[in-house]
JSON list of C-alpha atoms in Angstrom, two decimals:
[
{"chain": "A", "resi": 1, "resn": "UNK", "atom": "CA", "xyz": [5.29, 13.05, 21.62]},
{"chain": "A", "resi": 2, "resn": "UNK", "atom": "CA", "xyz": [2.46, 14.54, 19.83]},
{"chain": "A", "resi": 3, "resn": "UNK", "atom": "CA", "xyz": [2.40, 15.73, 16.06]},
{"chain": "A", "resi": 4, "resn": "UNK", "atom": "CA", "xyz": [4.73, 19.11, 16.35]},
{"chain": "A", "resi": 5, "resn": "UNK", "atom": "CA", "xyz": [3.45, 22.73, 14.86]},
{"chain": "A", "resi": 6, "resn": "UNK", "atom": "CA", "xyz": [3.41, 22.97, 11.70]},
{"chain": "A", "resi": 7, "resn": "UNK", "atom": "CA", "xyz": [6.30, 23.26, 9.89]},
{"chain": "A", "resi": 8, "resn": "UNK", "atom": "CA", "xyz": [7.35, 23.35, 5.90]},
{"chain": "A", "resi": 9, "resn": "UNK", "atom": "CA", "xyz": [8.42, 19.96, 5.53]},
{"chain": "A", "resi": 10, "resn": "UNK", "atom": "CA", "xyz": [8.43, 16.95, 7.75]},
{"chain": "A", "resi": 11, "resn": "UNK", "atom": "CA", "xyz": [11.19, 13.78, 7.54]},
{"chain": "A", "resi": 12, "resn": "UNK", "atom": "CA", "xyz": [11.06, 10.01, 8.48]},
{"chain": "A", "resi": 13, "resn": "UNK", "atom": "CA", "xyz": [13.20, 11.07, 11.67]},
{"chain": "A", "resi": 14, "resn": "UNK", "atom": "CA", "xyz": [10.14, 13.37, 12.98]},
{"chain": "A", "resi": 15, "resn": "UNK", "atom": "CA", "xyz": [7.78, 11.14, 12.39]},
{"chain": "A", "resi": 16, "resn": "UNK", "atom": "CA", "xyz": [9.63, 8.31, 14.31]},
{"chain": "A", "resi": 17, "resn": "UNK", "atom": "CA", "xyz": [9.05, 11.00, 17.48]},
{"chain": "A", "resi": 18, "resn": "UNK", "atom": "CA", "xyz": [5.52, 10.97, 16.92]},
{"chain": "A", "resi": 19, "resn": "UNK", "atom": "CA", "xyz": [2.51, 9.23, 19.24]},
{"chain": "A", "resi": 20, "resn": "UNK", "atom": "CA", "xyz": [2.07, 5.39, 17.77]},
{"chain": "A", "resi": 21, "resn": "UNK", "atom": "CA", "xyz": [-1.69, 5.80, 18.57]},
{"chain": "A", "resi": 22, "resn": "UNK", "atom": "CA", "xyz": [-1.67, 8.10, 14.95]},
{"chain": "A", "resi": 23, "resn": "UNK", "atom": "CA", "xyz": [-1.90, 6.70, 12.26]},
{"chain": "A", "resi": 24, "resn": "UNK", "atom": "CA", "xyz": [-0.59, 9.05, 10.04]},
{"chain": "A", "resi": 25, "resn": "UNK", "atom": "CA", "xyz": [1.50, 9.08, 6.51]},
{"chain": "A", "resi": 26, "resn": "UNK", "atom": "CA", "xyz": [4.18, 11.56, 4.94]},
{"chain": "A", "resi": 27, "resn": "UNK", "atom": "CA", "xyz": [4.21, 12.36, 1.63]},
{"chain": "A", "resi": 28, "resn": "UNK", "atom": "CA", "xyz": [6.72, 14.42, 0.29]},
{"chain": "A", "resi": 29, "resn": "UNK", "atom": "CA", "xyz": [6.88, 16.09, 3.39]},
{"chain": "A", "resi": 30, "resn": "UNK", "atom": "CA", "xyz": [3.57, 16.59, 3.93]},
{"chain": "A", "resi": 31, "resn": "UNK", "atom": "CA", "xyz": [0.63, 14.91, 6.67]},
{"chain": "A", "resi": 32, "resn": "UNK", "atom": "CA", "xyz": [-1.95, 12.66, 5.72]},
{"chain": "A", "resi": 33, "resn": "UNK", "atom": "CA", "xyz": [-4.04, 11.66, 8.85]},
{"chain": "A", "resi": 34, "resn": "UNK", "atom": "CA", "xyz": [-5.45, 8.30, 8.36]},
{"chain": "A", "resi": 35, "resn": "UNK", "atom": "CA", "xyz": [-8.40, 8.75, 10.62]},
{"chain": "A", "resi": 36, "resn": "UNK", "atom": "CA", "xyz": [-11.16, 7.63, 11.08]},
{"chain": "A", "resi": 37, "resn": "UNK", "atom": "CA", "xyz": [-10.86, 4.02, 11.62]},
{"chain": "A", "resi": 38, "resn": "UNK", "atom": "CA", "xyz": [-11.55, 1.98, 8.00]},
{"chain": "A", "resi": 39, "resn": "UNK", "atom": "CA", "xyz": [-15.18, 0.59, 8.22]},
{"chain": "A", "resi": 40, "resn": "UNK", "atom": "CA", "xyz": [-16.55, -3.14, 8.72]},
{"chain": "A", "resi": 41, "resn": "UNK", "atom": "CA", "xyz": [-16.69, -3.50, 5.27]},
{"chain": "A", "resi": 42, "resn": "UNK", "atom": "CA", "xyz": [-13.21, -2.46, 4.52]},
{"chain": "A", "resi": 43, "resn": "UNK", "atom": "CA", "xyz": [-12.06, -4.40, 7.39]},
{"chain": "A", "resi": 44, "resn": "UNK", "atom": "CA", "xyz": [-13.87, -7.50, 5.54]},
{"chain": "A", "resi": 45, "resn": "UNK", "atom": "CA", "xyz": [-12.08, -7.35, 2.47]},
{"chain": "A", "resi": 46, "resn": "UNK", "atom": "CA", "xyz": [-8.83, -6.72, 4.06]},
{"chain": "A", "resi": 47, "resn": "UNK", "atom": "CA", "xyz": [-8.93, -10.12, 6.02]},
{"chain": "A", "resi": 48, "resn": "UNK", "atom": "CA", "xyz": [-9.88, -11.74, 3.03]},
{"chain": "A", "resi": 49, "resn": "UNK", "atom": "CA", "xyz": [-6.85, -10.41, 0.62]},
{"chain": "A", "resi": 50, "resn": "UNK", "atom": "CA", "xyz": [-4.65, -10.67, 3.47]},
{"chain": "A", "resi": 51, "resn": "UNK", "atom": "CA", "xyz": [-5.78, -14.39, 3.94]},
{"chain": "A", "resi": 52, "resn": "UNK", "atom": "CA", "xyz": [-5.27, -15.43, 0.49]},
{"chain": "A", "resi": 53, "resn": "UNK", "atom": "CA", "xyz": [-2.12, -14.02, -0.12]},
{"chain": "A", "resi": 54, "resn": "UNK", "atom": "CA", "xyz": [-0.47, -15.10, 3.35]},
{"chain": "A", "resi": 55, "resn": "UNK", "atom": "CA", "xyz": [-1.91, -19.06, 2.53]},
{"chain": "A", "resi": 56, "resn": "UNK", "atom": "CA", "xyz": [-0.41, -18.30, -0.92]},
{"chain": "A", "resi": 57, "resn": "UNK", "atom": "CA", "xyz": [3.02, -16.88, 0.24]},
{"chain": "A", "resi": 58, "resn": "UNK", "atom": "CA", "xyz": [3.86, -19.76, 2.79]},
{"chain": "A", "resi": 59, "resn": "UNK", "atom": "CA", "xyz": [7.00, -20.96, 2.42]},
{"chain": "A", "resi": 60, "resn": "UNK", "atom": "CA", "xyz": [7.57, -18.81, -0.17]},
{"chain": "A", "resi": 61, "resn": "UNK", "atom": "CA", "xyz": [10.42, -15.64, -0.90]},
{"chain": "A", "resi": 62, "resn": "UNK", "atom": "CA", "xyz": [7.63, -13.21, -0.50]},
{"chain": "A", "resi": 63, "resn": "UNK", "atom": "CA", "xyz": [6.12, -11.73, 1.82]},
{"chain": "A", "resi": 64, "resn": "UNK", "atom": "CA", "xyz": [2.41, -10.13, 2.60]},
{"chain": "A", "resi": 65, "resn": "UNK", "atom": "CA", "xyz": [2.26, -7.39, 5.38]},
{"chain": "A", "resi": 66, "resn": "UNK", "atom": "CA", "xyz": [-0.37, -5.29, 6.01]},
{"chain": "A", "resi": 67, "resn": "UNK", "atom": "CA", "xyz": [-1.34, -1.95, 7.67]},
{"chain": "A", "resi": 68, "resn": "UNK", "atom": "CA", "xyz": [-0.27, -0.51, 10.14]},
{"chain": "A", "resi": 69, "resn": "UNK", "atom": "CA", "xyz": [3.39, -1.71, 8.56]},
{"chain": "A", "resi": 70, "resn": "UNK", "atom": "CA", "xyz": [5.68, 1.99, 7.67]},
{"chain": "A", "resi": 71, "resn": "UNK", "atom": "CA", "xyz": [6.79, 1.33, 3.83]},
{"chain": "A", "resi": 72, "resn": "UNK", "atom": "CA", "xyz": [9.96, 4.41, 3.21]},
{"chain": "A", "resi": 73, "resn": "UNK", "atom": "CA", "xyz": [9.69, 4.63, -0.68]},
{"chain": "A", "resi": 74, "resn": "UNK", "atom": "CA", "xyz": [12.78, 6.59, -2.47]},
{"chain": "A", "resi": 75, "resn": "UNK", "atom": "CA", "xyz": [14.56, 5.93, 0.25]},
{"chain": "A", "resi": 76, "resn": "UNK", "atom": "CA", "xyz": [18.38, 5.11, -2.24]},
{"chain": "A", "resi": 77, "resn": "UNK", "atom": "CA", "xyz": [20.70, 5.23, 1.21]},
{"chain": "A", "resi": 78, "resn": "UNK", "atom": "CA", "xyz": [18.70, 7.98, 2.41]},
{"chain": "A", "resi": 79, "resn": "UNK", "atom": "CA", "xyz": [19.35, 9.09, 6.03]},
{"chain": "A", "resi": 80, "resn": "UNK", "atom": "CA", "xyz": [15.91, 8.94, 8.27]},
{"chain": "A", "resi": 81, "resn": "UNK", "atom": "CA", "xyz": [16.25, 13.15, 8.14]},
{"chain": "A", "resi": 82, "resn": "UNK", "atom": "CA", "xyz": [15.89, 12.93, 4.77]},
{"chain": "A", "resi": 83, "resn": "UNK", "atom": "CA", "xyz": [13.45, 10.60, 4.06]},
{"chain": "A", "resi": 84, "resn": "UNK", "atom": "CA", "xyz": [9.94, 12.20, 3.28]},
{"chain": "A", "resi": 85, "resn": "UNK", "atom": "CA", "xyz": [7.57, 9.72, 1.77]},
{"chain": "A", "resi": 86, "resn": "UNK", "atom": "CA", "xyz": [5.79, 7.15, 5.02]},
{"chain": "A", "resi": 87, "resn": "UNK", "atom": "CA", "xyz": [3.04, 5.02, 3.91]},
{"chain": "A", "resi": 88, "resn": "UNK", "atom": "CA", "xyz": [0.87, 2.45, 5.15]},
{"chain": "A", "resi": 89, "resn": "UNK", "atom": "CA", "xyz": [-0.98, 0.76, 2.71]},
{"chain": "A", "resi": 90, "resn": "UNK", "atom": "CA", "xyz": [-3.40, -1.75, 3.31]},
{"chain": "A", "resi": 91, "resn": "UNK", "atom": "CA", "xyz": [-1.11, -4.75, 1.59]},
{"chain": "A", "resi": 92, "resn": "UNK", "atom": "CA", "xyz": [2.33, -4.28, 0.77]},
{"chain": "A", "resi": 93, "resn": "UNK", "atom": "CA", "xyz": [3.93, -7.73, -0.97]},
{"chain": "A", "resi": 94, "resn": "UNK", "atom": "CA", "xyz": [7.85, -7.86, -0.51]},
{"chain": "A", "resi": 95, "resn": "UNK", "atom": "CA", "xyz": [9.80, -10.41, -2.05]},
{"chain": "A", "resi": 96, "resn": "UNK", "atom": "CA", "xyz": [13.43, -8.87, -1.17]},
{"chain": "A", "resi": 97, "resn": "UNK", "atom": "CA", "xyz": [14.09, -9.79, 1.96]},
{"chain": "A", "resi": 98, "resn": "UNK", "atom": "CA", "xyz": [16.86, -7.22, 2.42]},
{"chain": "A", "resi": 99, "resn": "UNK", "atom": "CA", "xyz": [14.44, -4.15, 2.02]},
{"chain": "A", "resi": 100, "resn": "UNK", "atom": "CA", "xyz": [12.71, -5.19, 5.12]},
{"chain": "A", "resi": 101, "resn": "UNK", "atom": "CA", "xyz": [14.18, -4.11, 8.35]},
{"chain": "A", "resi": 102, "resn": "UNK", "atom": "CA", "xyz": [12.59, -4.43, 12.36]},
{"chain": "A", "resi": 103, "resn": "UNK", "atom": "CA", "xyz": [11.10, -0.70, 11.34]},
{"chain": "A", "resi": 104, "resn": "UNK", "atom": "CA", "xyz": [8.68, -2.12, 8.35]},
{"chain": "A", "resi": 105, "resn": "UNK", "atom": "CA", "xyz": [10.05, -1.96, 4.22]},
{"chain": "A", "resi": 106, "resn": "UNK", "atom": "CA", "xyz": [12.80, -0.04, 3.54]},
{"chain": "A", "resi": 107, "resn": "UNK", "atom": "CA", "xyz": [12.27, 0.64, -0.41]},
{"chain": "A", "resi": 108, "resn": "UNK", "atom": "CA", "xyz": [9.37, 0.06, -2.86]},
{"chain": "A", "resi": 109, "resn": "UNK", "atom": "CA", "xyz": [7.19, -3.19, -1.95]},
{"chain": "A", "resi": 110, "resn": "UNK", "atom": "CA", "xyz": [6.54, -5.50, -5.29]},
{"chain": "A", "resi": 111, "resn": "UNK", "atom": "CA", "xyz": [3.17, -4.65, -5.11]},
{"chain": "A", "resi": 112, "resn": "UNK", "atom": "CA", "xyz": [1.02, -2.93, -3.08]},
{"chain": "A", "resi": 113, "resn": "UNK", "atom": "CA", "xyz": [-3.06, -2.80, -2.97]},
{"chain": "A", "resi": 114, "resn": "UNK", "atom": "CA", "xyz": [-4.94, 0.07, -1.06]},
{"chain": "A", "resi": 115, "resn": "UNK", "atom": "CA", "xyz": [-8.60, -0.17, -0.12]},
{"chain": "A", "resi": 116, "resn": "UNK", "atom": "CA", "xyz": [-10.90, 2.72, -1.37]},
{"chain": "A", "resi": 117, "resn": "UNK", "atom": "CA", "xyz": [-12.53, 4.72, 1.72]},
{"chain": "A", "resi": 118, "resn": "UNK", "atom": "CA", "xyz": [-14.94, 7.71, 1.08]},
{"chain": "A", "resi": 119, "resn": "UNK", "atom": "CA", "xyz": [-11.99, 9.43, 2.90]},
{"chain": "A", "resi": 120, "resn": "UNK", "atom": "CA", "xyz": [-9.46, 8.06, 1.19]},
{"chain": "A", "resi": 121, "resn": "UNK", "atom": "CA", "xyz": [-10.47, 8.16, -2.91]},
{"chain": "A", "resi": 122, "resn": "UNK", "atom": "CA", "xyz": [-8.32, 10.98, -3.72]},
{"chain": "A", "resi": 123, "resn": "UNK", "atom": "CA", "xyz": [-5.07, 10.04, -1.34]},
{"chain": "A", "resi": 124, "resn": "UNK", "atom": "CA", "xyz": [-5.14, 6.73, -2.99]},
{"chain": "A", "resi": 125, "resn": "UNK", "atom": "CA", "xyz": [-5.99, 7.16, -6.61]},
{"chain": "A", "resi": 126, "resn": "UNK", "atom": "CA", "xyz": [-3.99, 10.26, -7.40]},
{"chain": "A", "resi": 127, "resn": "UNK", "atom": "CA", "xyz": [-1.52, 10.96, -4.51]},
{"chain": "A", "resi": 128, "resn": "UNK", "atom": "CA", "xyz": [-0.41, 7.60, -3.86]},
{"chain": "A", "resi": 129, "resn": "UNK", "atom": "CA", "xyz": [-1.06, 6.40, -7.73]},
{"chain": "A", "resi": 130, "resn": "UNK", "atom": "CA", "xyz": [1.52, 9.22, -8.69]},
{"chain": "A", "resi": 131, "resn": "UNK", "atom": "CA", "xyz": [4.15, 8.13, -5.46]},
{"chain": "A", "resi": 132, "resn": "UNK", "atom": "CA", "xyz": [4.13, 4.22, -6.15]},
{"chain": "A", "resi": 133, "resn": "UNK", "atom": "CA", "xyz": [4.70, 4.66, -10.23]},
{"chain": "A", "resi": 134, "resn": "UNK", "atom": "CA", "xyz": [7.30, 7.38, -8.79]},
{"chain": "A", "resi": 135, "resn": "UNK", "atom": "CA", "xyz": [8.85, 4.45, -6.33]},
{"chain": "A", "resi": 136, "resn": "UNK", "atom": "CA", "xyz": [8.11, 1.90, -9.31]},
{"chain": "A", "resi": 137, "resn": "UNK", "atom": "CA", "xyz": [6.15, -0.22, -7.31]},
{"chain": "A", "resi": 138, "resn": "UNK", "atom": "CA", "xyz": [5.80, -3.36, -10.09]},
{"chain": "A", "resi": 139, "resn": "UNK", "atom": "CA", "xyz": [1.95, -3.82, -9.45]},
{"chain": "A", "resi": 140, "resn": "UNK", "atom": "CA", "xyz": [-0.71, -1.32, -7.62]},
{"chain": "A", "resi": 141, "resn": "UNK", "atom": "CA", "xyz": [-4.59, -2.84, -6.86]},
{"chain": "A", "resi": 142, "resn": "UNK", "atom": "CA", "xyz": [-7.82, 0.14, -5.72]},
{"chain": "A", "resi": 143, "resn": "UNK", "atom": "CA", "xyz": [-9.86, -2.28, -4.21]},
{"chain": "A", "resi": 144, "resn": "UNK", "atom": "CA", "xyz": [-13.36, -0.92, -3.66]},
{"chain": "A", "resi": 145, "resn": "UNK", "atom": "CA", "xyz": [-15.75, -2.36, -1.41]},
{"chain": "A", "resi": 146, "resn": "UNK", "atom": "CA", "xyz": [-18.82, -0.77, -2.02]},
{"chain": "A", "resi": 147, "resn": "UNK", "atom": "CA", "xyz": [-19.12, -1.46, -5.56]},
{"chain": "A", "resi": 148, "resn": "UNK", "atom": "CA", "xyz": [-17.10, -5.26, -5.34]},
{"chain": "A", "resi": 149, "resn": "UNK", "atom": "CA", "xyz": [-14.45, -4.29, -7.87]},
{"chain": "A", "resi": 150, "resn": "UNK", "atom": "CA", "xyz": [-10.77, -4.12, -8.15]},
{"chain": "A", "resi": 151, "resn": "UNK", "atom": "CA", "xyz": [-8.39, -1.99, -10.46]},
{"chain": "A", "resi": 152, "resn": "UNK", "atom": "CA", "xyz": [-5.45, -3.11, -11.40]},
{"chain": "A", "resi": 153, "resn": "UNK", "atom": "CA", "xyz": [-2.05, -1.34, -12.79]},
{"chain": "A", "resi": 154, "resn": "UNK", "atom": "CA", "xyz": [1.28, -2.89, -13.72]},
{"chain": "A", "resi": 155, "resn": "UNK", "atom": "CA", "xyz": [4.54, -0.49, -14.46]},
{"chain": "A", "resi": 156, "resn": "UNK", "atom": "CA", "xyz": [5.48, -1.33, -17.98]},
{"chain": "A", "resi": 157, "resn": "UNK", "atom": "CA", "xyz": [8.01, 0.79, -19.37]},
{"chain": "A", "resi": 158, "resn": "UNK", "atom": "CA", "xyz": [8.10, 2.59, -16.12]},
{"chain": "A", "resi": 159, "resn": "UNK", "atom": "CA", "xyz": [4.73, 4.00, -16.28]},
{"chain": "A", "resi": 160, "resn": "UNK", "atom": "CA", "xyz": [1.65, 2.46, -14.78]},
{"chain": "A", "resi": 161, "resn": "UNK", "atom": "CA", "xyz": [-0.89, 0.95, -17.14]},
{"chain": "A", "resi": 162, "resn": "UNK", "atom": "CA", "xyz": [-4.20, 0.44, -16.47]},
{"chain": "A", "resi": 163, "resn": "UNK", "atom": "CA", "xyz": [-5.55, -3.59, -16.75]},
{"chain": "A", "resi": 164, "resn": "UNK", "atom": "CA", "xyz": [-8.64, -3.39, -16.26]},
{"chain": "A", "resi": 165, "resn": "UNK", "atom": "CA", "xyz": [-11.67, -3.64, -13.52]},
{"chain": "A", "resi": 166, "resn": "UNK", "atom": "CA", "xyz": [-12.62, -6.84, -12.08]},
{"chain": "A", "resi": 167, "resn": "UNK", "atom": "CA", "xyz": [-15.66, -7.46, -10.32]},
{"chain": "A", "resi": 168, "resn": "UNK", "atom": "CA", "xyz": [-17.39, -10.30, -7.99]},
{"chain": "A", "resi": 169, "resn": "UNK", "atom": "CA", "xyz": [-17.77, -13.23, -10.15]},
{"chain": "A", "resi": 170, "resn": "UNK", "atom": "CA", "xyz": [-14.66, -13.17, -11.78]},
{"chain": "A", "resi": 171, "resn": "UNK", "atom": "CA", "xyz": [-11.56, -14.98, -11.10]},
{"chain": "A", "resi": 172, "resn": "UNK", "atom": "CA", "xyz": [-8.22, -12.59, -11.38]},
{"chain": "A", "resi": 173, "resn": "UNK", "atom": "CA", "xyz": [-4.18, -13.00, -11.78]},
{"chain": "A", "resi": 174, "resn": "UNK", "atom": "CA", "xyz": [-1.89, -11.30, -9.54]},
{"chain": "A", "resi": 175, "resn": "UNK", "atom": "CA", "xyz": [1.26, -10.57, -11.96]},
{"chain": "A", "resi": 176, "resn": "UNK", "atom": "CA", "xyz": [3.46, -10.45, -9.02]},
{"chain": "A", "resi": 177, "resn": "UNK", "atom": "CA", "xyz": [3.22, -13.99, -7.81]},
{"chain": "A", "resi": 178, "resn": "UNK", "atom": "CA", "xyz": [1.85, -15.51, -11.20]},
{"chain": "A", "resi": 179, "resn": "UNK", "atom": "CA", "xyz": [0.98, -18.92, -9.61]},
{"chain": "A", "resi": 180, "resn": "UNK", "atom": "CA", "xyz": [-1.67, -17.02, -8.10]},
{"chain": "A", "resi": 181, "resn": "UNK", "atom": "CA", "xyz": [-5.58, -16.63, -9.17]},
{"chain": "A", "resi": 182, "resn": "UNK", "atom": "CA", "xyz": [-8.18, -14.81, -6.19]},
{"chain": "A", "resi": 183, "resn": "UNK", "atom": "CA", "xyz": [-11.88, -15.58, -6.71]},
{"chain": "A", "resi": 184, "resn": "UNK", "atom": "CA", "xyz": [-13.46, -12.09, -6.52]},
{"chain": "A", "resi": 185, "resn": "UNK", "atom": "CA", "xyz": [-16.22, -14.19, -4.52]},
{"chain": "A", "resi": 186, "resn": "UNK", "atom": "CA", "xyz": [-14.11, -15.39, -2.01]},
{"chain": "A", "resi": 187, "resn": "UNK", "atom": "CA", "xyz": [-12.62, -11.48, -1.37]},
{"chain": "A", "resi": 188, "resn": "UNK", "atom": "CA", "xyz": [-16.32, -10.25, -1.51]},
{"chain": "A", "resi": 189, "resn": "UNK", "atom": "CA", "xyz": [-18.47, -12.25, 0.42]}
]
């Protein structure tokens, strides 16, 4: 079934009636088309993170999953009519097993990393920023492409603080899983 009329507010349950060919998000209610398609470049990076995380995470708790995968955030027993807040970030980390169900996460991922798009710079840095410190989401990466960086923020004290930019070159920690290091290089090549 295609997207309905609009209508105030829209729940987990409508969106599970919606075409799978969309790749849309809900946020508080609201729409957040995904489209266009995420460029080359994007695409790039994505293989790489998603590469050297799921090497990392093998026969480990933990697990890397990345888009299209639904993550429910502030969920707390929730019924799927009230659940409001869809995403689909790029990499969502899970190292509960019992938040993830056949549907995709069912609570707040460990840490989750979006990838900037010219489209997407505003979604992801304020909208989603404010939702996954909201969802307390231990560890939140903006990966940009075009200029080879990465930010990262850590909740401490339940508030996201910022850790700095990393660009190609350097080698970084992932809090998360601390065993790990990524060579910027390696993600950017």
């Amino acid at each position: 079934m295609p997207i309905p009329n609009k209508k105030e507010k829209y729940s987990y349950a409508d969106y599970l009636t919606w075409d799978e060919g969309e790749r849309l998000e809900l946020i508080d209610g609201d729409i957040f088309n995904m489209s266009p398609a995420p460029s080359r470049r994007h695409q790039q990076v994505l293989r790489e993170l998603s590469t050297a995380f799921s090497i990392f995470l093998r026969e480990k708790e933990c697990e890397v999953f990345f888009a299209p995968f639904d993550v429910r955030l502030l969920v707390d027993n929730k019924q799927d009519n009230d659940i409001n807040n869809v995403v689909q970030p790029d990499l969502a980390i899970v190292c509960d097993q019992e938040k993830l169900d056949d549907k995709g996460c069912n609570g707040s991922p460990d840490m989750i990393i979006e990838i900037l798009s010219p489209a997407s710079i505003k979604l992801d840095r304020w909208i989603k920023y404010q939702l996954y410190e909201e969802a307390k989401v231990k560890e939140y990466w903006l990966v940009d492409p075009v200029n080879e960086s990465v930010e990262i923020y850590l909740l401490i004290d339940e508030q996201y603080k910022f850790q700095g930019v990393f660009t190609k070159g350097e080698t970084i920690s992932v809090h998360t899983l601390p065993d790990l290091k990524l060579d910027l290089d390696q993600v950017f090549m």
